[in-house]
PDB file of C-alpha atoms in Angstrom:
ATOM      1  CA  MET A   1      11.217 -36.398 -53.193  1.00 51.00           C
ATOM      2  CA  ALA A   2       8.016 -38.331 -52.469  1.00 53.00           C
ATOM      3  CA  ASP A   3      10.015 -41.561 -52.077  1.00 55.00           C
ATOM      4  CA  GLN A   4      12.138 -40.005 -49.349  1.00 58.00           C
ATOM      5  CA  ASP A   5       9.062 -38.992 -47.295  1.00 60.00           C
ATOM      6  CA  GLU A   6       7.688 -42.536 -47.464  1.00 68.00           C
ATOM      7  CA  ASP A   7      10.925 -43.906 -45.977  1.00 68.00           C
ATOM      8  CA  LEU A   8      10.760 -41.633 -42.910  1.00 66.00           C
ATOM      9  CA  VAL A   9       9.484 -43.354 -39.765  1.00 61.00           C
ATOM     10  CA  ASP A  10       8.631 -41.746 -36.449  1.00 60.00           C
ATOM     11  CA  VAL A  11      10.918 -43.469 -33.919  1.00 55.00           C
ATOM     12  CA  ASP A  12      10.630 -43.272 -30.132  1.00 57.00           C
ATOM     13  CA  PRO A  13      14.215 -43.105 -28.805  1.00 55.00           C
ATOM     14  CA  TYR A  14      13.101 -44.588 -25.447  1.00 54.00           C
ATOM     15  CA  ASP A  15      11.301 -47.621 -26.912  1.00 57.00           C
ATOM     16  CA  PRO A  16      13.499 -50.699 -26.418  1.00 57.00           C
ATOM     17  CA  GLY A  17      11.914 -52.317 -29.505  1.00 56.00           C
ATOM     18  CA  ASP A  18      11.394 -55.729 -27.894  1.00 61.00           C
ATOM     19  CA  GLY A  19       7.854 -55.085 -26.635  1.00 59.00           C
ATOM     20  CA  SER A  20       8.955 -54.306 -23.074  1.00 71.00           C
ATOM     21  CA  LEU A  21       8.246 -51.033 -21.314  1.00 75.00           C
ATOM     22  CA  PRO A  22      10.325 -47.997 -22.243  1.00 75.00           C
ATOM     23  CA  VAL A  23      12.891 -46.902 -19.656  1.00 78.00           C
ATOM     24  CA  PHE A  24      13.528 -43.214 -19.011  1.00 77.00           C
ATOM     25  CA  ARG A  25      16.462 -41.697 -17.192  1.00 71.00           C
ATOM     26  CA  TRP A  26      15.990 -39.418 -14.195  1.00 71.00           C
ATOM     27  CA  LYS A  27      13.962 -36.278 -15.071  1.00 69.00           C
ATOM     28  CA  GLN A  28      13.640 -37.354 -18.719  1.00 69.00           C
ATOM     29  CA  ALA A  29      10.015 -38.575 -18.681  1.00 70.00           C
ATOM     30  CA  GLY A  30       7.198 -36.338 -19.871  1.00 69.00           C
ATOM     31  CA  ARG A  31       5.789 -34.617 -16.791  1.00 72.00           C
ATOM     32  CA  GLU A  32       2.620 -33.604 -18.638  1.00 79.00           C
ATOM     33  CA  THR A  33       1.617 -37.169 -19.506  1.00 85.00           C
ATOM     34  CA  LEU A  34       3.394 -39.556 -17.097  1.00 88.00           C
ATOM     35  CA  ALA A  35       3.678 -39.671 -13.307  1.00 88.00           C
ATOM     36  CA  THR A  36       4.770 -42.039 -10.538  1.00 88.00           C
ATOM     37  CA  ARG A  37       2.328 -43.322  -7.920  1.00 90.00           C
ATOM     38  CA  ARG A  38       3.614 -40.723  -5.461  1.00 90.00           C
ATOM     39  CA  GLN A  39       3.126 -37.920  -7.976  1.00 90.00           C
ATOM     40  CA  LEU A  40      -0.384 -39.177  -8.764  1.00 93.00           C
ATOM     41  CA  ARG A  41      -1.185 -39.223  -5.038  1.00 92.00           C
ATOM     42  CA  GLN A  42      -0.042 -35.584  -4.726  1.00 93.00           C
ATOM     43  CA  MET A  43      -2.432 -34.701  -7.553  1.00 92.00           C
ATOM     44  CA  GLY A  44      -5.318 -36.435  -5.754  1.00 93.00           C
ATOM     45  CA  LEU A  45      -5.284 -39.330  -8.235  1.00 94.00           C
ATOM     46  CA  ARG A  46      -4.592 -43.081  -8.285  1.00 92.00           C
ATOM     47  CA  PRO A  47      -3.564 -45.412 -11.133  1.00 91.00           C
ATOM     48  CA  GLY A  48      -7.122 -46.739 -11.344  1.00 85.00           C
ATOM     49  CA  GLY A  49      -6.325 -50.286 -12.376  1.00 85.00           C
ATOM     50  CA  HIS A  50      -4.293 -49.628 -15.497  1.00 85.00           C
ATOM     51  CA  GLU A  51      -0.816 -51.054 -15.821  1.00 87.00           C
ATOM     52  CA  PRO A  52       2.390 -48.962 -15.843  1.00 88.00           C
ATOM     53  CA  VAL A  53       3.384 -47.681 -19.266  1.00 87.00           C
ATOM     54  CA  ALA A  54       7.058 -46.954 -18.584  1.00 86.00           C
ATOM     55  CA  ARG A  55       9.785 -47.036 -15.985  1.00 85.00           C
ATOM     56  CA  ILE A  56      12.062 -44.290 -14.717  1.00 86.00           C
ATOM     57  CA  GLU A  57      15.547 -45.115 -13.431  1.00 81.00           C
ATOM     58  CA  CYS A  58      18.012 -43.189 -11.327  1.00 80.00           C
ATOM     59  CA  ARG A  59      21.358 -43.906  -9.677  1.00 77.00           C
ATOM     60  CA  GLY A  60      22.547 -45.920 -12.631  1.00 71.00           C
ATOM     61  CA  GLY A  61      19.559 -48.252 -12.622  1.00 68.00           C
ATOM     62  CA  LYS A  62      19.825 -49.109  -8.914  1.00 78.00           C
ATOM     63  CA  ARG A  63      16.579 -47.226  -8.127  1.00 81.00           C
ATOM     64  CA  TRP A  64      13.486 -47.161 -10.324  1.00 84.00           C
ATOM     65  CA  ALA A  65       9.757 -46.381 -10.293  1.00 85.00           C
ATOM     66  CA  TRP A  66       6.798 -47.227 -12.505  1.00 88.00           C
ATOM     67  CA  LEU A  67       5.221 -44.475 -14.576  1.00 89.00           C
ATOM     68  CA  TYR A  68       1.472 -44.234 -15.206  1.00 91.00           C
ATOM     69  CA  ARG A  69      -0.525 -42.172 -17.693  1.00 89.00           C
ATOM     70  CA  ILE A  70      -2.156 -39.187 -16.022  1.00 91.00           C
ATOM     71  CA  ASP A  71      -5.102 -39.122 -18.438  1.00 91.00           C
ATOM     72  CA  LEU A  72      -6.115 -42.678 -17.394  1.00 91.00           C
ATOM     73  CA  ALA A  73      -5.784 -42.010 -13.646  1.00 92.00           C
ATOM     74  CA  LYS A  74      -8.886 -41.919 -11.461  1.00 94.00           C
ATOM     75  CA  PRO A  75      -9.676 -39.777  -8.397  1.00 94.00           C
ATOM     76  CA  LYS A  76      -8.282 -40.935  -5.074  1.00 91.00           C
ATOM     77  CA  LEU A  77     -10.748 -42.890  -2.909  1.00 89.00           C
ATOM     78  CA  PRO A  78     -11.806 -41.070   0.281  1.00 89.00           C
ATOM     79  CA  MET A  79     -11.012 -42.506   3.717  1.00 90.00           C
ATOM     80  CA  THR A  80     -13.993 -44.381   5.190  1.00 95.00           C
ATOM     81  CA  LEU A  81     -14.674 -44.837   8.901  1.00 97.00           C
ATOM     82  CA  ALA A  82     -13.803 -48.535   8.646  1.00 96.00           C
ATOM     83  CA  LYS A  83     -10.463 -47.758   6.963  1.00 95.00           C
ATOM     84  CA  GLU A  84      -9.705 -45.108   9.561  1.00 96.00           C
ATOM     85  CA  ALA A  85     -10.497 -47.526  12.409  1.00 96.00           C
ATOM     86  CA  ALA A  86      -8.282 -50.220  10.849  1.00 97.00           C
ATOM     87  CA  LEU A  87      -5.430 -47.726  10.394  1.00 95.00           C
ATOM     88  CA  ASP A  88      -5.718 -46.572  14.014  1.00 95.00           C
ATOM     89  CA  LYS A  89      -5.701 -50.188  15.230  1.00 96.00           C
ATOM     90  CA  ALA A  90      -2.562 -50.944  13.189  1.00 95.00           C
ATOM     91  CA  MET A  91      -0.799 -47.805  14.425  1.00 95.00           C
ATOM     92  CA  ALA A  92      -1.794 -48.586  18.036  1.00 93.00           C
ATOM     93  CA  ALA A  93      -0.069 -51.965  17.713  1.00 93.00           C
ATOM     94  CA  ARG A  94       3.141 -50.258  16.555  1.00 93.00           C
ATOM     95  CA  GLN A  95       3.001 -47.510  19.196  1.00 93.00           C
ATOM     96  CA  THR A  96       1.968 -49.454  22.319  1.00 93.00           C
ATOM     97  CA  CYS A  97       4.490 -51.105  24.625  1.00 91.00           C
ATOM     98  CA  GLY A  98       3.518 -54.673  25.540  1.00 88.00           C
ATOM     99  CA  THR A  99       5.031 -54.394  29.025  1.00 89.00           C
ATOM    100  CA  CYS A 100       3.855 -51.044  30.430  1.00 90.00           C
ATOM    101  CA  ARG A 101       0.918 -50.601  27.952  1.00 90.00           C
ATOM    102  CA  ARG A 102       1.805 -46.940  27.256  1.00 91.00           C
ATOM    103  CA  ARG A 103       0.873 -45.663  23.786  1.00 92.00           C
ATOM    104  CA  TYR A 104       3.629 -43.452  22.441  1.00 93.00           C
ATOM    105  CA  PHE A 105       3.182 -40.731  19.803  1.00 93.00           C
ATOM    106  CA  HIS A 106       5.872 -42.446  17.696  1.00 91.00           C
ATOM    107  CA  CYS A 107       6.483 -46.052  16.672  1.00 91.00           C
ATOM    108  CA  ILE A 108       8.570 -47.941  19.206  1.00 91.00           C
ATOM    109  CA  PRO A 109      11.239 -50.549  18.318  1.00 89.00           C
ATOM    110  CA  LEU A 110       9.111 -53.639  18.923  1.00 83.00           C
ATOM    111  CA  LYS A 111      10.929 -55.812  16.373  1.00 83.00           C
ATOM    112  CA  THR A 112      14.401 -55.203  17.784  1.00 88.00           C
ATOM    113  CA  LEU A 113      13.764 -54.512  21.478  1.00 88.00           C
ATOM    114  CA  GLY A 114      10.279 -55.889  22.079  1.00 85.00           C
ATOM    115  CA  SER A 115       9.252 -52.949  24.260  1.00 89.00           C
ATOM    116  CA  CYS A 116       9.796 -49.243  24.863  1.00 90.00           C
ATOM    117  CA  LEU A 117      13.247 -48.019  25.949  1.00 90.00           C
ATOM    118  CA  GLU A 118      12.139 -47.468  29.539  1.00 89.00           C
ATOM    119  CA  CYS A 119      11.022 -51.089  29.909  1.00 90.00           C
ATOM    120  CA  PHE A 120      14.043 -52.404  27.978  1.00 91.00           C
ATOM    121  CA  ASP A 121      16.948 -50.646  29.679  1.00 91.00           C
ATOM    122  CA  GLY A 122      15.460 -48.106  32.102  1.00 89.00           C
ATOM    123  CA  THR A 123      15.951 -45.005  29.923  1.00 88.00           C
ATOM    124  CA  PRO A 124      13.328 -42.586  31.258  1.00 90.00           C
ATOM    125  CA  ALA A 125      10.610 -41.591  28.787  1.00 88.00           C
ATOM    126  CA  ASP A 126       9.363 -38.031  28.548  1.00 90.00           C
ATOM    127  CA  PRO A 127       5.799 -37.984  29.955  1.00 88.00           C
ATOM    128  CA  ALA A 128       4.788 -35.732  27.042  1.00 90.00           C
ATOM    129  CA  SER A 129       5.734 -38.480  24.544  1.00 90.00           C
ATOM    130  CA  TYR A 130       3.065 -41.018  25.512  1.00 89.00           C
ATOM    131  CA  ILE A 131      -0.481 -41.517  26.751  1.00 90.00           C
ATOM    132  CA  ALA A 132      -0.796 -43.376  30.036  1.00 87.00           C
ATOM    133  CA  PRO A 133      -2.555 -46.743  29.827  1.00 85.00           C
ATOM    134  CA  PRO A 134      -6.231 -46.800  30.806  1.00 80.00           C
ATOM    135  CA  ALA A 135      -6.974 -47.749  34.382  1.00 76.00           C
ATOM    136  CA  THR A 136      -8.046 -51.353  34.962  1.00 69.00           C
ATOM    137  CA  GLY A 137     -11.304 -52.345  36.676  1.00 58.00           C
ATOM    138  CA  ALA A 138      -9.577 -52.846  40.062  1.00 55.00           C
ATOM    139  CA  HIS A 139      -8.309 -49.254  40.097  1.00 49.00           C
ATOM    140  CA  ARG A 140     -11.741 -47.862  39.247  1.00 50.00           C
ATOM    141  CA  LEU A 141     -13.375 -49.716  42.147  1.00 52.00           C
ATOM    142  CA  ALA A 142     -10.851 -48.351  44.654  1.00 51.00           C
ATOM    143  CA  ALA A 143     -11.459 -44.731  43.667  1.00 49.00           C
TER     144      ALA A 143
END
């Protein structure tokens, strides 16, 4: 009986055995110990520099995400004023028309059209969907 116990080995069914990362199917990974980056972000955490420990696949392997250990995750870094200013500058570039200089509340199709719809083909824009451009120096002197 003792010989039989020595032959038993604890085997991980998800371990590929070649040293690569284990691959889990959709909703098969341990939710208590592993999480994706998005799930970590919802928990107020970040990977914290450690490498992924597994991969989760869905849609027959066409979509996948890395899995990280929750116990090694670190708290999310707070937004600084410099980061906030950089984010606002980047969003302003995506929301501002180069022709009429209006800043819209949504991203405009700059890559495909190069400007807002009103400047491109004359489709009128709702005045509640943008902020008018600031007045130039010449307009301020006239007032």
